[in-house]
Coordinates of C-alpha atoms in Angstrom, one line a residue:
Chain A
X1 CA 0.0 0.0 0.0
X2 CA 1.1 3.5 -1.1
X3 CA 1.5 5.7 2.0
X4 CA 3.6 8.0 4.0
X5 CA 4.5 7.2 7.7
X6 CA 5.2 9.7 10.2
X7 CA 6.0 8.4 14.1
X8 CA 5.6 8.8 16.8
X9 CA 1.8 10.1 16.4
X10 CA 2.0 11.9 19.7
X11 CA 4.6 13.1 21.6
X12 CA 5.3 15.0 24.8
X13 CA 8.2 16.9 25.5
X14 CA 9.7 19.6 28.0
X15 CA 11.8 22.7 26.5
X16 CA 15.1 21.8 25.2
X17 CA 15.1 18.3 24.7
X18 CA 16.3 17.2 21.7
X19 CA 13.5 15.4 19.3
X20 CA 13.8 13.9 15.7
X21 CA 10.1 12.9 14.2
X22 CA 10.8 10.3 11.4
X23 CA 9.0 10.6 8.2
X24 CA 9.2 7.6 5.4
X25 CA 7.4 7.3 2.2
X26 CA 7.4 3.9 -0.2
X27 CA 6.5 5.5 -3.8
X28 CA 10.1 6.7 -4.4
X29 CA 8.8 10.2 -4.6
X30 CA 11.7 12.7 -5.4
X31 CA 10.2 15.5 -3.1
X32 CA 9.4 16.0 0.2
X33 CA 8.6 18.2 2.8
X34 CA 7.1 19.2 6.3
X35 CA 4.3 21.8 7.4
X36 CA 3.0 22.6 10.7
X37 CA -0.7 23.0 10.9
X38 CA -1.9 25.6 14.0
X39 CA -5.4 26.9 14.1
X40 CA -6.6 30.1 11.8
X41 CA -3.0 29.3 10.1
X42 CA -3.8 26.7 8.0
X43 CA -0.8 24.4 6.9
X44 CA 2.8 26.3 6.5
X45 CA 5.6 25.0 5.4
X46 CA 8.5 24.4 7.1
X47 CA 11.3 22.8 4.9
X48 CA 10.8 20.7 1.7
X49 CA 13.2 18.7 -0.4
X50 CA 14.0 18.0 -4.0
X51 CA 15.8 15.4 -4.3
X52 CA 18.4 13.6 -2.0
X53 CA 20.5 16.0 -0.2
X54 CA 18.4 18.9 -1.8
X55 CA 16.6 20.6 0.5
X56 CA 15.5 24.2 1.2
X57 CA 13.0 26.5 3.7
X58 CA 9.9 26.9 3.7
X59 CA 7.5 29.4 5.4
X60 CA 8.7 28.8 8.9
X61 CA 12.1 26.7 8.9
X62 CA 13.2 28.6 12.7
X63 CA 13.8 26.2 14.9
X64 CA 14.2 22.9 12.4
X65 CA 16.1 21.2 11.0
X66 CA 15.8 18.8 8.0
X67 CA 18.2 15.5 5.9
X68 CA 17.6 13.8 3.2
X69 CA 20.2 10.9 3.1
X70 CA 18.0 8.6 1.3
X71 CA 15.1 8.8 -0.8
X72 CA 12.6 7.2 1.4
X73 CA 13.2 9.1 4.4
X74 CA 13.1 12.7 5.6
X75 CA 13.5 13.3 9.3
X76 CA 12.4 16.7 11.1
X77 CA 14.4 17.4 13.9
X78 CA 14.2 19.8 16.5
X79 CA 17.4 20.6 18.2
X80 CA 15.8 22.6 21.6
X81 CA 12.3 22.6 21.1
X82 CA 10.3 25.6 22.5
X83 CA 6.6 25.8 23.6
X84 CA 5.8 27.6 20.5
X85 CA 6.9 24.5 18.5
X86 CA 3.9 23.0 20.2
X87 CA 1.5 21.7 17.2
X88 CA 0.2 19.4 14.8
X89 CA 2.9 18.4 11.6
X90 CA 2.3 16.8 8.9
X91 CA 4.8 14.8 6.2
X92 CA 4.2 14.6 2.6
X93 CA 5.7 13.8 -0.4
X94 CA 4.7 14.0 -4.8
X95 CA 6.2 12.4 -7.6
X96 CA 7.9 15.3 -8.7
X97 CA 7.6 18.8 -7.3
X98 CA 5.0 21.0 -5.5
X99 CA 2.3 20.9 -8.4
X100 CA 1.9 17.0 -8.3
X101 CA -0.3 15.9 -5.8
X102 CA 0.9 15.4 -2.2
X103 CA 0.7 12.7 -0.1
X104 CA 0.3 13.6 3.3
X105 CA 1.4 11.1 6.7
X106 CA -1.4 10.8 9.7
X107 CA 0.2 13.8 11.7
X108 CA 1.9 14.4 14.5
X109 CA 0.5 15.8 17.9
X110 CA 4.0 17.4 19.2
X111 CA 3.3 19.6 23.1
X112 CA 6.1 21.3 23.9
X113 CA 6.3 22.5 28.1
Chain B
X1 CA 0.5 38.5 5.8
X2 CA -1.4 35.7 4.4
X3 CA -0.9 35.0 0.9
X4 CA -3.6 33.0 0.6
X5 CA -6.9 33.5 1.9
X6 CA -9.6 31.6 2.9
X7 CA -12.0 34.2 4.6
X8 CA -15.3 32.1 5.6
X9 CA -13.7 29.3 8.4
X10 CA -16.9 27.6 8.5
X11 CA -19.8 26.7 5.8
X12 CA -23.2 24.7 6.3
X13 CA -25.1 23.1 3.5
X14 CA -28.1 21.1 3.2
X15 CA -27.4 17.7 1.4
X16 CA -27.9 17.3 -1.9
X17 CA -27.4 21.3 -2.5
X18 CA -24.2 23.0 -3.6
X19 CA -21.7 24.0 -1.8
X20 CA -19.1 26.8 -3.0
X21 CA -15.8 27.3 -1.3
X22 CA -13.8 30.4 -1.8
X23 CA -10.1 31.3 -2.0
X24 CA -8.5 34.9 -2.4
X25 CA -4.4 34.9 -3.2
X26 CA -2.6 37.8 -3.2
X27 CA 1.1 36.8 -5.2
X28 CA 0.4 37.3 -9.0
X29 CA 3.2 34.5 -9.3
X30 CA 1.0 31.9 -8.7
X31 CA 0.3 29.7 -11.1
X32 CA -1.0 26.6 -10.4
X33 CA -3.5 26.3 -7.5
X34 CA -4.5 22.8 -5.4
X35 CA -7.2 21.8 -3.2
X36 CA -7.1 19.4 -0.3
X37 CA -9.7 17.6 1.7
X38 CA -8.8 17.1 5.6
X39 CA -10.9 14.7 7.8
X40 CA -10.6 14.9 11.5
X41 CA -6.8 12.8 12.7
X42 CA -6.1 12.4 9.1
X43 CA -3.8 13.8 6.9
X44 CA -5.1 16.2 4.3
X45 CA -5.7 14.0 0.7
X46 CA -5.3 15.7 -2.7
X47 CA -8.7 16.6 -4.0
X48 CA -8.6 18.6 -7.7
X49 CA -6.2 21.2 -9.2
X50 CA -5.8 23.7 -11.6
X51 CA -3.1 25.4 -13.6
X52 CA -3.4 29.3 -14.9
X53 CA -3.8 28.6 -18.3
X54 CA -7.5 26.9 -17.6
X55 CA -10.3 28.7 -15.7
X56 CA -12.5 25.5 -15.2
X57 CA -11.1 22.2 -14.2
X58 CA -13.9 19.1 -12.9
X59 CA -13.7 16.1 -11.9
X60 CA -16.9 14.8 -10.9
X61 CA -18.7 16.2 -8.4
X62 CA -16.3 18.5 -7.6
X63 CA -15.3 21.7 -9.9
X64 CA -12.6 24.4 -9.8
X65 CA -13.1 28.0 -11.6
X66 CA -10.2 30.6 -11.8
X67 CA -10.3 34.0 -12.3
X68 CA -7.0 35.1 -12.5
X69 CA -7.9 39.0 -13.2
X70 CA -9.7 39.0 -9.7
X71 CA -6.7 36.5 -8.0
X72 CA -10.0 33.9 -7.1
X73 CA -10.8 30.6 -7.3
X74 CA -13.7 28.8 -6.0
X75 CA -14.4 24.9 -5.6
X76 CA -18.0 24.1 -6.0
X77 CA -19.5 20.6 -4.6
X78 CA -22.8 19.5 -6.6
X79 CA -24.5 17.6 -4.7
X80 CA -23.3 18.1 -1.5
X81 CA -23.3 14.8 0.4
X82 CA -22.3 13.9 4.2
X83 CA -19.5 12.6 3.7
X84 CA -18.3 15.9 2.4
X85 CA -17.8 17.2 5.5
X86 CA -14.1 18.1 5.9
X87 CA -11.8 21.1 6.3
X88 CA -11.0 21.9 2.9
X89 CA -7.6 23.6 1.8
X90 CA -6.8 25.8 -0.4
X91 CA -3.0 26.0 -1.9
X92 CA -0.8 27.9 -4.5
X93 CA 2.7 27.4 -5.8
X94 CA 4.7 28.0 -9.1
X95 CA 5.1 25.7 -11.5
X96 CA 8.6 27.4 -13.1
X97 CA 10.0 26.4 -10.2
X98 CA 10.5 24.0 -7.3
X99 CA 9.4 26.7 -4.8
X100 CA 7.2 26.7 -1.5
X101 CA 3.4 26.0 -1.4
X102 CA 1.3 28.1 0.4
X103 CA -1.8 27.0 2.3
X104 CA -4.7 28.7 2.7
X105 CA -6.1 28.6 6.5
X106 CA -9.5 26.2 5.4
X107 CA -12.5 26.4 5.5
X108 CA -14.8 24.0 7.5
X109 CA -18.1 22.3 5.6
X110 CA -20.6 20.6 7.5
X111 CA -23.3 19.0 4.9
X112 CA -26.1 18.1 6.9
X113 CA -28.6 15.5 6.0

């Protein structure tokens, strides 16, 4: 089955500890990328990627980081997570760029206190 | 400022009538425009999309109009069913380029039966 998987699903954390949400996808999309959904904000986008080892920012890259080591996986990482980091993300990838459709992962519930 | 704009957050329609979903974008750049279906602890699914050089695209129920002179586009749902009921997204990116996508905040429809 064609789908994206994001863990963990929910996660709890206190300020400054380090955190890496995984992200995989198994339809050998070339891009990738993260958002951050927060209410009356919609989705935003936080970093996106290419190819392997192509990435770049999106909207909102502060406070993130991103790799892409291998086609399959793109890991968010959050090096001293703040309780502004505190929302719902979401992985996707497309075949080929931001104008194919993406595939979005379930989401992740991240609190940050 | 929001680049793109989804100014009602909430919409009610009686089954079987049509709902019409609006989205306002700001960045003349723009050129290709996406719309994505969200259901509650889901991640958001590609619904129907639509490149600058068209100003109708369907597919099914489900139609998107552009008006690029008034930077608008609208989905429109005929008939509305109650399933239908989802946050609905609207997004823009360029297609000359692997650049960001912007989200629109959403707008919630509740078809009711």
């Amino acid at each position: 089955e064609a789908q994206v998987t994001q863990n963990p699903r929910y996660l709890i954390t206190v300020t400054g500890k380090k955190l890496t949400v995984t992200c995989s996808q198994n339809m050998n999309h070339e891009y990738m990328s993260w958002y951050r959904q927060d209410p009356g904000l919609g989705l935003r986008q936080i970093y996106y990627s290419m190819n392997v080892e192509v990435t770049d920012k999106g909207d909102v890259p502060e406070g993130y980081k991103v790799s892409r080591k291998e086609k399959r996986n793109f890991p968010l990482i959050l090096e001293s997570p703040s309780p502004n980091q505190t929302s719902l993300y979401f992985c996707a990838s497309s075949l080929s760029g931001q104008t194919y459709e993406q595939y979005f992962g379930p989401g992740t519930r991240l609190t940050v206190t | 400022d929001q680049q793109v704009k989804q100014n009602s957050p909430s919409l009610s329609v009686q089954e079987g009538r049509i709902s019409i979903l609006n989205c306002d974008y700001t960045n003349s750049m723009f050129d290709y425009f996406l719309w994505y279906k969200k259901y509650p602890a889901e991640g958001p699914t590609f619904l129907i999309s639509i490149s600058s050089i068209k100003d109708k695209n369907e597919d099914g129920r489900f139609t998107v109009f552009l008006n690029k002179s008034a930077k608008h586009l609208s989905l429109h749902i005929v008939p509305s069913q109650p399933g239908d009921s989802a946050v609905y997204f609207c997004a823009a990116s360029r297609q000359t380029s692997y650049d960001k996508v912007i989200f629109g905040p959403g707008t919630s429809l509740s078809v009711i039966p």
